[in-house]
Coordinates of C-alpha atoms in Angstrom, one line a residue:
Chain A
M701 CA 61.5 93.9 196.0
N702 CA 61.1 93.5 199.6
L703 CA 58.0 92.4 201.5
T704 CA 56.9 96.1 202.5
E705 CA 57.2 97.2 198.7
L706 CA 55.3 94.1 197.7
I707 CA 52.5 94.8 200.0
I708 CA 52.3 98.5 199.1
K709 CA 52.4 97.6 195.6
S710 CA 49.6 95.1 195.9
I711 CA 47.4 97.5 198.0
I712 CA 47.8 100.1 195.3
I713 CA 46.7 97.6 192.5
L714 CA 43.9 96.5 194.6
V715 CA 42.7 100.0 195.2
I716 CA 43.1 100.9 191.6
F717 CA 41.0 97.6 190.8
G718 CA 38.3 98.5 193.4
V719 CA 38.0 102.2 192.3
T720 CA 37.8 101.2 188.8
L721 CA 34.7 98.9 189.7
V722 CA 33.2 101.5 191.8
I723 CA 33.3 104.3 189.3
A724 CA 32.0 101.9 186.7
M725 CA 29.2 101.2 188.9
Y726 CA 28.3 104.6 190.0
S727 CA 28.8 105.7 186.2
T728 CA 25.7 103.9 185.6
W729 CA 23.9 105.9 188.2
A730 CA 25.4 109.1 187.0
E731 CA 24.5 108.6 183.3
R732 CA 20.8 108.2 184.4
K733 CA 21.1 111.3 186.6
V734 CA 22.8 113.4 183.9
A735 CA 20.2 112.1 181.3
G736 CA 17.4 113.1 183.6
F737 CA 18.9 116.7 184.5
M738 CA 19.6 117.4 180.7
Q739 CA 15.8 116.2 179.8
D740 CA 14.5 118.6 182.5
R741 CA 14.0 115.4 184.7
L742 CA 15.3 114.4 188.1
G743 CA 16.7 110.9 187.3
P744 CA 16.5 108.0 189.8
N745 CA 15.9 109.3 193.2
R746 CA 14.0 106.5 195.0
A747 CA 16.7 104.1 196.0
G748 CA 18.6 105.7 199.0
P749 CA 19.3 109.3 199.1
F750 CA 19.4 110.9 195.6
G751 CA 18.8 107.2 194.3
L752 CA 22.4 106.4 195.4
L753 CA 21.5 102.8 196.0
Q754 CA 20.3 102.4 192.6
P755 CA 23.4 100.5 191.1
L756 CA 23.2 98.0 193.9
A757 CA 19.4 97.4 193.1
D758 CA 20.1 97.2 189.2
A759 CA 23.0 94.7 189.9
G760 CA 20.6 92.8 192.3
K761 CA 17.9 92.7 189.4
M762 CA 20.7 91.5 187.0
F763 CA 21.8 88.6 189.2
F764 CA 18.3 87.3 189.7
K765 CA 17.3 87.3 185.9
E766 CA 17.1 84.1 184.0
D767 CA 20.5 83.3 182.8
F768 CA 19.6 82.2 179.1
I769 CA 21.6 80.7 176.4
P770 CA 19.9 80.2 173.2
S771 CA 19.8 76.5 172.0
Q772 CA 21.4 77.2 168.6
A773 CA 24.0 79.4 170.3
N774 CA 27.8 78.3 170.4
K775 CA 27.5 77.7 174.3
W776 CA 31.2 78.2 175.3
L777 CA 31.8 81.3 172.9
F778 CA 28.5 82.6 174.4
I779 CA 30.0 82.6 177.9
I780 CA 33.7 83.8 176.8
G781 CA 32.1 86.8 175.1
P782 CA 31.2 89.0 178.1
C783 CA 34.0 87.7 180.1
L784 CA 36.5 88.8 177.3
A785 CA 34.9 92.2 177.3
I786 CA 35.0 92.8 181.1
L787 CA 38.5 91.3 181.4
T788 CA 40.1 93.4 178.6
A789 CA 38.2 96.5 180.2
L790 CA 39.6 96.0 183.5
M791 CA 43.0 95.2 182.4
S792 CA 43.8 98.6 180.6
S793 CA 43.8 100.4 183.9
A794 CA 46.9 98.7 185.1
V795 CA 49.4 101.1 183.2
I796 CA 47.8 104.5 183.9
P797 CA 49.8 106.6 186.4
F798 CA 47.3 107.8 189.0
G799 CA 49.6 109.7 191.0
D800 CA 53.3 110.7 191.6
S801 CA 54.7 108.4 194.2
I802 CA 54.2 107.3 197.8
R803 CA 57.1 107.4 200.1
Y804 CA 57.2 104.9 203.1
E805 CA 60.4 103.9 205.0
G806 CA 62.8 105.3 202.4
L807 CA 61.1 103.6 199.7
T808 CA 59.4 105.6 196.8
I809 CA 56.6 103.6 195.3
P810 CA 54.9 105.1 192.1
V811 CA 51.0 105.0 192.2
Q812 CA 50.7 103.0 189.3
G813 CA 49.7 99.1 188.7
V814 CA 52.8 98.5 186.5
E815 CA 55.2 101.0 185.2
I816 CA 56.2 99.7 181.8
N817 CA 58.1 101.8 179.3
I818 CA 55.6 100.8 176.6
G819 CA 52.4 101.8 178.5
I820 CA 50.5 103.5 175.7
L821 CA 51.1 100.5 173.4
Y822 CA 49.7 98.4 176.2
V823 CA 46.6 100.3 176.5
F824 CA 46.3 100.1 172.6
G825 CA 46.7 96.5 172.5
V826 CA 44.3 95.7 175.4
V827 CA 41.8 98.0 173.8
S828 CA 41.9 96.3 170.5
L829 CA 41.6 93.1 172.4
G830 CA 38.3 94.4 173.8
V831 CA 36.6 94.1 170.3
Y832 CA 37.1 90.3 170.5
G833 CA 34.5 90.2 173.3
I834 CA 31.8 92.0 171.4
M835 CA 32.7 90.0 168.4
V836 CA 32.9 86.7 169.9
G837 CA 29.5 87.4 171.7
G838 CA 28.0 88.7 168.5
W839 CA 28.9 85.5 166.4
A840 CA 28.2 83.1 169.3
S841 CA 24.6 84.2 169.6
N842 CA 23.7 82.8 166.3
N843 CA 21.5 85.8 165.5
K844 CA 21.9 87.9 162.5
F845 CA 21.2 91.1 164.5
S846 CA 23.9 90.3 167.0
L847 CA 26.4 89.3 164.3
L848 CA 25.6 92.6 162.3
G849 CA 26.3 94.8 165.6
A850 CA 29.4 92.8 166.2
I851 CA 30.8 93.5 162.6
R852 CA 29.8 97.0 162.9
A853 CA 31.7 97.3 166.2
A854 CA 34.8 95.5 164.8
S855 CA 35.0 97.5 161.7
Q856 CA 34.1 100.7 163.6
N857 CA 36.8 100.0 166.2
I858 CA 39.6 99.2 163.4
S859 CA 38.8 102.4 161.5
Y860 CA 39.1 104.7 164.5
E861 CA 42.0 102.9 165.9
I862 CA 44.1 104.1 163.0
A863 CA 43.3 107.7 163.6
M864 CA 43.7 107.4 167.2
G865 CA 47.0 105.9 166.8
L866 CA 48.3 108.7 164.5
A867 CA 46.9 111.3 166.8
I868 CA 49.0 109.9 169.6
I869 CA 52.1 109.5 167.4
A870 CA 52.4 113.2 167.3
I871 CA 52.4 113.3 171.2
L872 CA 55.1 110.5 171.2
M873 CA 57.3 112.4 168.8
M874 CA 57.2 115.3 171.1
T875 CA 57.7 113.3 174.3
G876 CA 60.1 110.9 172.5
S877 CA 58.6 108.0 175.1
L878 CA 55.8 105.4 175.1
S879 CA 55.7 105.3 178.9
L880 CA 52.8 107.2 180.2
R881 CA 54.6 108.2 183.3
S882 CA 57.1 110.0 181.1
I883 CA 54.5 111.5 179.0
V884 CA 52.8 112.9 182.2
A885 CA 56.2 114.2 183.2
G886 CA 56.4 116.0 179.9
Q887 CA 53.4 118.1 180.8
E888 CA 54.7 119.6 184.0
S889 CA 53.9 123.3 183.4
F890 CA 50.3 124.3 182.6
L891 CA 51.0 125.6 179.0
T892 CA 53.0 122.4 178.0
W893 CA 50.0 120.5 178.6
N894 CA 49.4 118.4 175.2
V895 CA 46.1 119.7 174.9
F896 CA 47.8 123.4 174.3
T897 CA 50.5 121.8 172.0
Q898 CA 48.2 119.3 170.1
P899 CA 44.8 120.8 169.9
L900 CA 43.9 119.0 166.5
G901 CA 45.4 115.7 167.9
F902 CA 43.2 116.2 171.1
I903 CA 40.0 116.6 169.3
I904 CA 40.8 113.6 166.7
F905 CA 41.7 111.4 170.0
L906 CA 38.4 112.6 171.5
T907 CA 36.4 111.6 168.8
C908 CA 38.1 108.1 168.3
A909 CA 37.7 107.6 172.1
F910 CA 34.0 107.9 171.6
A911 CA 33.9 105.5 168.8
E912 CA 36.2 103.1 170.6
C913 CA 33.8 103.0 173.5
N914 CA 30.8 102.6 171.3
R915 CA 29.4 105.8 172.7
T916 CA 26.8 108.1 171.1
P917 CA 27.1 109.4 168.4
F918 CA 29.0 106.3 167.4
D919 CA 26.9 103.5 169.1
L920 CA 26.1 101.9 165.9
P921 CA 26.9 98.4 167.3
E922 CA 23.9 98.6 169.5
C923 CA 21.5 100.6 167.4
E924 CA 18.4 99.8 168.8
T925 CA 16.3 101.2 165.7
E926 CA 18.2 98.8 163.2
L927 CA 19.8 96.0 165.1
V928 CA 17.1 95.1 167.9
G929 CA 19.9 95.4 170.7
G930 CA 23.0 94.9 168.7
Y931 CA 25.7 92.5 170.0
H932 CA 24.0 91.7 173.2
T933 CA 20.6 91.1 171.6
E934 CA 20.8 87.5 173.0
Y935 CA 22.1 88.3 176.5
S936 CA 20.3 88.4 179.7
S937 CA 21.2 88.5 183.3
M938 CA 24.7 89.1 184.5
K939 CA 26.2 88.2 181.0
L940 CA 24.4 91.5 179.6
G941 CA 25.4 93.1 182.9
F942 CA 29.2 92.4 181.9
Y943 CA 28.7 93.8 178.7
L944 CA 27.1 97.0 179.9
F945 CA 29.6 97.2 182.7
A946 CA 32.6 96.8 180.4
E947 CA 31.4 99.7 178.4
Y948 CA 31.3 101.9 181.6
I949 CA 34.9 100.7 182.7
N950 CA 36.2 101.5 179.3
M951 CA 34.7 104.8 179.4
F952 CA 36.4 105.5 182.8
V953 CA 39.7 104.2 181.3
S954 CA 39.5 106.3 178.2
S955 CA 38.7 109.4 180.4
A956 CA 42.1 108.5 182.2
V957 CA 43.9 108.1 179.2
I958 CA 42.6 111.3 177.9
S959 CA 43.4 113.2 180.9
T960 CA 46.7 111.5 181.1
L961 CA 47.9 112.1 177.6
Y962 CA 46.4 115.5 177.2
F963 CA 45.6 117.1 180.2
G964 CA 48.7 116.7 182.2
G965 CA 47.6 113.7 184.4
Y966 CA 48.3 114.4 188.0
H967 CA 49.7 117.7 187.3
Y968 CA 48.0 121.0 188.0
P969 CA 49.1 124.5 188.0
F970 CA 51.4 125.8 190.8
M971 CA 52.0 122.0 191.6
N972 CA 55.8 122.6 192.7
T973 CA 54.6 125.5 194.9
V974 CA 52.2 123.3 196.8
H975 CA 54.7 120.4 197.0
N976 CA 57.3 122.8 198.5
A977 CA 55.0 124.3 200.9
L978 CA 53.8 120.8 202.1
T979 CA 57.2 119.2 202.3
G980 CA 58.4 122.4 204.1
S981 CA 55.6 122.5 206.6
L982 CA 55.0 118.6 207.1
G983 CA 58.3 117.2 206.6
E984 CA 59.8 115.3 203.6
V985 CA 57.8 112.0 203.9
T986 CA 54.3 113.4 205.0
G987 CA 54.3 116.3 202.8
H988 CA 55.4 114.5 199.7
N989 CA 52.8 111.8 200.3
L990 CA 50.0 114.5 200.7
A991 CA 51.2 116.4 197.5
T992 CA 50.6 113.0 195.7
L993 CA 47.3 112.7 197.2
I994 CA 46.3 116.0 195.9
G995 CA 47.7 115.1 192.5
M996 CA 45.4 112.1 192.4
L997 CA 42.5 113.9 193.4
V998 CA 43.1 116.5 190.6
L999 CA 43.4 113.5 188.2
F1000 CA 40.3 112.1 189.3
A1001 CA 38.6 115.4 189.0
K1002 CA 39.6 115.5 185.1
I1003 CA 38.7 112.0 185.1
F1004 CA 35.1 112.7 186.3
F1005 CA 34.8 115.8 184.1
F1006 CA 35.4 113.6 181.0
I1007 CA 33.1 110.9 182.2
F1008 CA 30.7 113.7 182.4
F1009 CA 31.5 114.8 178.9
F1010 CA 30.9 111.6 177.5
M1011 CA 27.4 111.4 179.1
W1012 CA 26.8 115.0 177.9
V1013 CA 27.6 114.2 174.3
R1014 CA 25.5 111.1 174.4
W1015 CA 22.6 112.9 175.7
T1016 CA 23.0 115.8 173.0
L1017 CA 23.9 114.3 169.6
P1018 CA 21.9 111.7 167.7
R1019 CA 23.8 108.7 166.2
F1020 CA 25.6 108.8 163.1
R1021 CA 24.6 107.0 159.9
Y1022 CA 27.0 104.2 159.1
D1023 CA 28.4 105.7 156.0
Q1024 CA 28.8 109.1 157.7
L1025 CA 30.8 107.0 160.5
M1026 CA 33.1 105.7 158.0
N1027 CA 33.3 108.9 155.9
L1028 CA 34.3 110.8 159.2
G1029 CA 36.9 108.2 160.0
W1030 CA 38.7 107.4 156.8
K1031 CA 38.0 110.6 154.9
S1032 CA 38.4 113.1 157.6
L1033 CA 40.1 112.0 160.9
I1034 CA 43.1 109.9 159.3
P1035 CA 44.1 112.5 156.5
L1036 CA 43.8 115.3 159.5
S1037 CA 45.9 113.2 161.8
I1038 CA 48.7 112.5 159.3
L1039 CA 48.8 116.1 158.4
N1040 CA 49.0 116.6 162.3
V1041 CA 51.9 114.1 162.5
V1042 CA 53.9 116.0 159.6
V1043 CA 53.2 119.5 160.9
T1044 CA 54.2 118.5 164.3
G1045 CA 57.5 117.0 162.7
F1046 CA 58.2 120.3 161.1
G1047 CA 57.5 122.1 164.5
L1048 CA 60.1 119.7 166.1
L1049 CA 62.6 120.3 163.3
Y1050 CA 62.4 124.2 163.6
D1051 CA 61.7 124.0 167.5
I1052 CA 58.4 125.7 167.2
E1053 CA 56.3 124.0 170.0
Y1054 CA 52.8 125.2 169.0
A1055 CA 53.1 124.1 165.4
S1056 CA 49.7 122.4 165.2
W1057 CA 47.9 125.4 166.0
L1058 CA 48.7 126.2 162.4
I1059 CA 46.3 123.5 161.1
V1060 CA 43.6 124.6 163.6
I1061 CA 43.9 128.4 162.5
V1062 CA 43.9 127.4 158.6
M1063 CA 40.9 125.3 159.2
V1064 CA 39.0 127.9 161.1
V1065 CA 39.7 130.4 158.3
L1066 CA 38.8 128.1 155.6
A1067 CA 35.4 127.3 157.4
V1068 CA 34.8 130.9 158.1
M1069 CA 35.4 131.8 154.5
S1070 CA 33.4 129.0 153.0
S1071 CA 30.4 129.8 155.3
A1072 CA 30.9 133.4 154.2
R1073 CA 30.9 132.6 150.6
A1074 CA 27.9 130.1 150.7
P1075 CA 24.7 131.6 149.5
K1076 CA 22.6 132.7 152.4
R1077 CA 19.8 130.2 153.3
V1078 CA 16.4 132.2 153.1
V1079 CA 14.2 131.0 155.9
Q1080 CA 10.6 130.6 154.3
P1081 CA 7.6 130.0 156.4
Q1082 CA 5.9 126.7 155.9
R1083 CA 3.2 127.0 153.3
S1084 CA -0.3 125.9 154.4
Chain B
M39 CA -1.6 124.9 158.3
Q40 CA 1.1 126.7 160.3
L41 CA 1.2 125.5 163.8
T42 CA 4.3 127.4 165.2
N43 CA 6.8 129.8 163.7
R44 CA 9.7 127.6 164.5
S45 CA 9.4 125.5 161.7
K46 CA 12.5 125.7 159.3
Q47 CA 12.6 124.5 155.8
V48 CA 14.7 121.6 155.0
S49 CA 17.4 122.0 152.3
N50 CA 19.6 120.0 150.4
K51 CA 22.2 122.3 149.6
E52 CA 25.9 121.3 149.9
M53 CA 27.3 121.9 153.4
T54 CA 29.9 124.4 153.9
L55 CA 33.1 123.5 155.3
A56 CA 32.0 124.5 159.1
E57 CA 29.1 122.6 158.7
K58 CA 31.1 119.6 157.4
M59 CA 33.3 119.8 160.4
Y60 CA 30.3 119.3 162.7
L61 CA 32.1 120.8 165.5
P62 CA 30.2 124.3 165.6
A63 CA 26.8 122.6 165.5
I64 CA 28.0 120.1 168.2
A65 CA 29.0 123.1 170.3
Q66 CA 25.6 124.5 170.0
G67 CA 23.9 121.5 171.1
L68 CA 26.2 120.9 173.9
A69 CA 25.3 124.6 175.0
I70 CA 21.6 123.8 174.8
T71 CA 21.8 120.6 176.9
I72 CA 24.1 122.0 179.7
K73 CA 21.6 124.9 179.8
H74 CA 18.7 122.6 180.7
F75 CA 21.1 120.5 183.1
F76 CA 21.0 123.7 185.3
Q77 CA 17.5 124.5 184.9
K78 CA 14.9 124.1 187.6
K79 CA 12.9 120.7 187.3
P80 CA 9.3 120.7 187.2
T81 CA 8.9 117.3 188.5
I82 CA 6.5 117.1 191.6
Q83 CA 7.6 114.5 194.0
Y84 CA 4.4 112.7 193.9
P85 CA 3.7 110.4 197.2
E86 CA 5.4 113.1 199.2
V87 CA 4.0 116.2 197.5
K88 CA 0.7 116.2 196.0
R89 CA -0.6 119.0 194.0
Y90 CA -4.2 120.5 193.9
L91 CA -6.1 118.7 191.3
G92 CA -8.9 121.3 191.1
P93 CA -12.5 121.6 192.2
I94 CA -14.1 119.3 189.8
F95 CA -11.5 116.2 190.4
R96 CA -13.7 113.1 190.7
G97 CA -12.2 110.9 193.4
H98 CA -13.6 109.0 196.5
H99 CA -17.4 108.4 196.3
V100 CA -19.3 109.7 199.4
L101 CA -22.8 109.2 200.4
K102 CA -24.0 112.4 201.9
R103 CA -26.0 113.3 204.9
D104 CA -28.2 116.2 205.3
E105 CA -27.8 119.1 207.9
E106 CA -29.5 116.9 210.5
G107 CA -27.1 114.1 209.9
R108 CA -29.6 111.9 208.3
E109 CA -28.8 109.9 205.1
R110 CA -30.0 111.8 202.1
C111 CA -30.1 108.4 199.7
T112 CA -33.4 107.0 198.9
A113 CA -32.3 104.1 197.1
C114 CA -34.2 105.2 193.8
G115 CA -31.6 103.4 191.8
L116 CA -30.9 106.2 189.4
C117 CA -27.3 106.1 189.9
S118 CA -26.9 102.4 189.2
L119 CA -28.9 103.0 186.2
A120 CA -26.8 105.7 185.0
C121 CA -23.6 103.9 185.7
P122 CA -22.0 102.9 182.5
A123 CA -19.7 100.5 184.2
E124 CA -22.5 98.9 186.2
A125 CA -20.3 99.3 189.4
I126 CA -23.2 100.2 191.8
S127 CA -25.6 97.9 193.5
M128 CA -28.1 98.4 196.3
V129 CA -31.0 97.1 198.3
A130 CA -33.7 99.3 199.3
A131 CA -35.6 99.0 202.6
E132 CA -38.3 100.8 204.4
R133 CA -37.8 103.3 207.1
K134 CA -39.2 101.9 210.5
K135 CA -40.8 104.1 213.1
G136 CA -38.2 105.8 215.3
E137 CA -35.4 105.8 212.5
E138 CA -36.6 109.2 211.3
N139 CA -33.4 110.7 212.5
L140 CA -31.3 108.4 210.6
Y141 CA -32.8 108.7 207.0
R142 CA -34.3 111.4 205.6
E143 CA -36.6 109.8 203.1
E144 CA -39.3 106.9 203.8
K145 CA -37.1 104.4 201.7
Y146 CA -33.4 104.1 202.2
A147 CA -30.4 102.0 201.1
A148 CA -29.9 99.1 203.2
V149 CA -27.1 98.0 201.3
Y150 CA -25.1 100.3 198.9
E151 CA -22.1 99.0 197.3
I152 CA -19.7 100.2 194.7
N153 CA -17.2 98.0 193.1
M154 CA -14.0 99.9 192.7
L155 CA -12.4 97.8 190.2
R156 CA -15.5 98.6 187.8
C157 CA -15.8 102.3 188.6
I158 CA -14.3 104.5 186.0
F159 CA -14.9 107.6 188.1
C160 CA -17.0 109.2 185.2
G161 CA -19.4 111.1 187.8
L162 CA -22.6 110.2 186.3
C163 CA -23.9 108.8 189.4
E164 CA -23.4 112.2 190.7
E165 CA -25.4 113.8 188.1
A166 CA -28.0 111.2 188.2
C167 CA -28.8 111.5 191.8
P168 CA -32.1 113.5 192.5
K169 CA -31.4 113.6 196.3
Q170 CA -27.9 115.1 195.9
A171 CA -26.8 111.9 197.8
V172 CA -23.7 110.7 196.1
Y173 CA -20.7 112.7 195.2
L174 CA -17.2 112.0 193.9
R175 CA -15.1 114.0 196.6
H176 CA -12.4 116.4 194.9
D177 CA -10.1 116.1 197.6
R178 CA -9.6 112.4 198.3
F179 CA -8.5 109.3 196.2
V180 CA -9.7 105.8 196.3
P181 CA -6.7 104.3 198.0
V182 CA -4.8 101.5 196.1
F183 CA -6.0 97.9 197.0
T184 CA -4.1 94.6 196.8
E185 CA -6.7 91.9 197.8
R186 CA -9.9 91.1 195.9
D187 CA -11.9 91.5 199.2
Q188 CA -10.9 95.0 199.6
V189 CA -12.2 96.1 196.2
I190 CA -16.2 96.3 197.1
Y191 CA -17.1 99.5 199.1
G192 CA -20.0 99.3 201.2
K193 CA -21.8 101.8 203.1
D194 CA -19.3 101.5 206.0
R195 CA -16.7 103.1 203.7
L196 CA -19.0 105.2 201.8
V197 CA -21.3 107.2 204.1
E198 CA -20.3 110.4 205.1
Q199 CA -18.8 110.7 208.6
L200 CA -20.2 113.3 210.9
D201 CA -16.6 114.4 212.0
D202 CA -15.5 114.5 208.2
R203 CA -18.1 116.3 206.4
Y204 CA -17.6 117.0 202.6
V205 CA -18.7 120.3 201.1
R206 CA -18.1 121.4 197.5
T207 CA -19.8 124.9 197.4
G208 CA -18.2 126.6 194.5
S209 CA -15.6 126.5 191.8
E210 CA -13.2 128.5 194.1
V211 CA -12.9 125.6 196.7
R212 CA -9.3 124.9 197.2
A213 CA -8.2 121.9 199.5
T214 CA -5.3 119.8 198.4
P215 CA -5.2 116.0 199.3
T216 CA -2.3 116.7 201.7
E217 CA -4.6 119.0 203.7
P218 CA -7.9 117.2 204.4
T219 CA -8.8 119.7 207.2
L220 CA -9.6 122.2 204.7
S221 CA -12.4 120.5 203.4
R222 CA -14.1 119.8 206.7
S223 CA -16.8 121.8 207.5
A224 CA -19.9 121.7 209.9
T225 CA -22.5 122.1 207.1

């Protein structure tokens, strides 16, 4: 690795880091805007044009609040908790391929923090570490509500990681690689995007992503009605800010992972035509770099859509009850994802690419039949 | 008692498979929220846009002058008696020779003070006044104050200015607080 490559690589890493932070920052603004619009309000619009300075104001407020450590809390663990949460959240964006590659002075450098051949395993490992941040924070607070929130977070993440992993195994079987870049490369044409070959896996993965990010409808760890504030009840100032920030970074990372795994990453329809046209008219190097840039923009559009989707769901659905959450995870998602793996295996064996649509079709037929057979509900007017 | 026809009876029947899958219901819910996302917002951007509050809004007090510009108030004290918050106080004085063009009655209020921290804008002073001297204007708010010495409004801030007459003739009066010119008239 020579100096130019090193410099370009560090620039890429820094830019990814910065972009992650900025997107997480503006997610807080977007969340409030989206919430407002869905509730027929306008959301924050006082700080700067369209309220765009709101995140800065919020951060300023967070920094100037009293940084309080309860006297009975375990001081060091109390500090380590939010640090772990934000550290793990930031680490996971390192392996996501944000674009094809940059050509510069005969070098071809992939737009990615690190290209490792076990990318998705790395993401999984770091995401499961993320629960330590919550667990440590909740434990160190020395408060039963924090601890209950932390326990909920831990058990929920463990339960949903299984279904998530099984959903991904189907993809790994089809791609034959753990590297995120080769998973993206396997979805080159539009109809081979994994969302079309693995529709059930996508729905399972999406649900589990919601649970992993502790977002509504699975935000039981911070369930205000039951647990005061959940695991961050005792936190204030920027420590609380770190927890909230980590949640938004996680949201960005899971949107990126969903786009990469299921929506073709930086691929888009007629990509090769665009690439050839650009290289043809602007030259090999500039054209290629420009095509990479378009691919990156497409990926970010997908990511933003999923961030919006996360918010959309949050402001639509109420919270699950805890037994409903566990029932859904263990009794529905895990059996379904195992079935998905088996059917995908048969599909690979007999060379049918769209095999897992079988499960979807069977389920839709069953659902329609059962609702047709169910006794009609008579809507009775309320008696006075 | 039935208030709306939208109420639905809750049932404990076992859910069908489609309901157990949650997805159709989730899709329905998402459709509702996204519809609201694109709807026009009813918000009025308050400090920039002020809406008309109606002809009977009770805002800033005004001590009226009559057609010839003389103060109508005769310092009878009925307003301060009617005031449930005891916000009004006054000192009466006798009209001297040569002041007939300033005060309509033989007795007038030398000091007339309203404590705006106490005032609850109930409008009872307006109803009590036998001389139609005190009104709560429908087109102007009492501005926000930040210091205690800004709280008590004396005659300097209450008596009607001759170039800014206040009239409220009927219920059809319309003047928004953003357009004070509409309420100015020469009566």
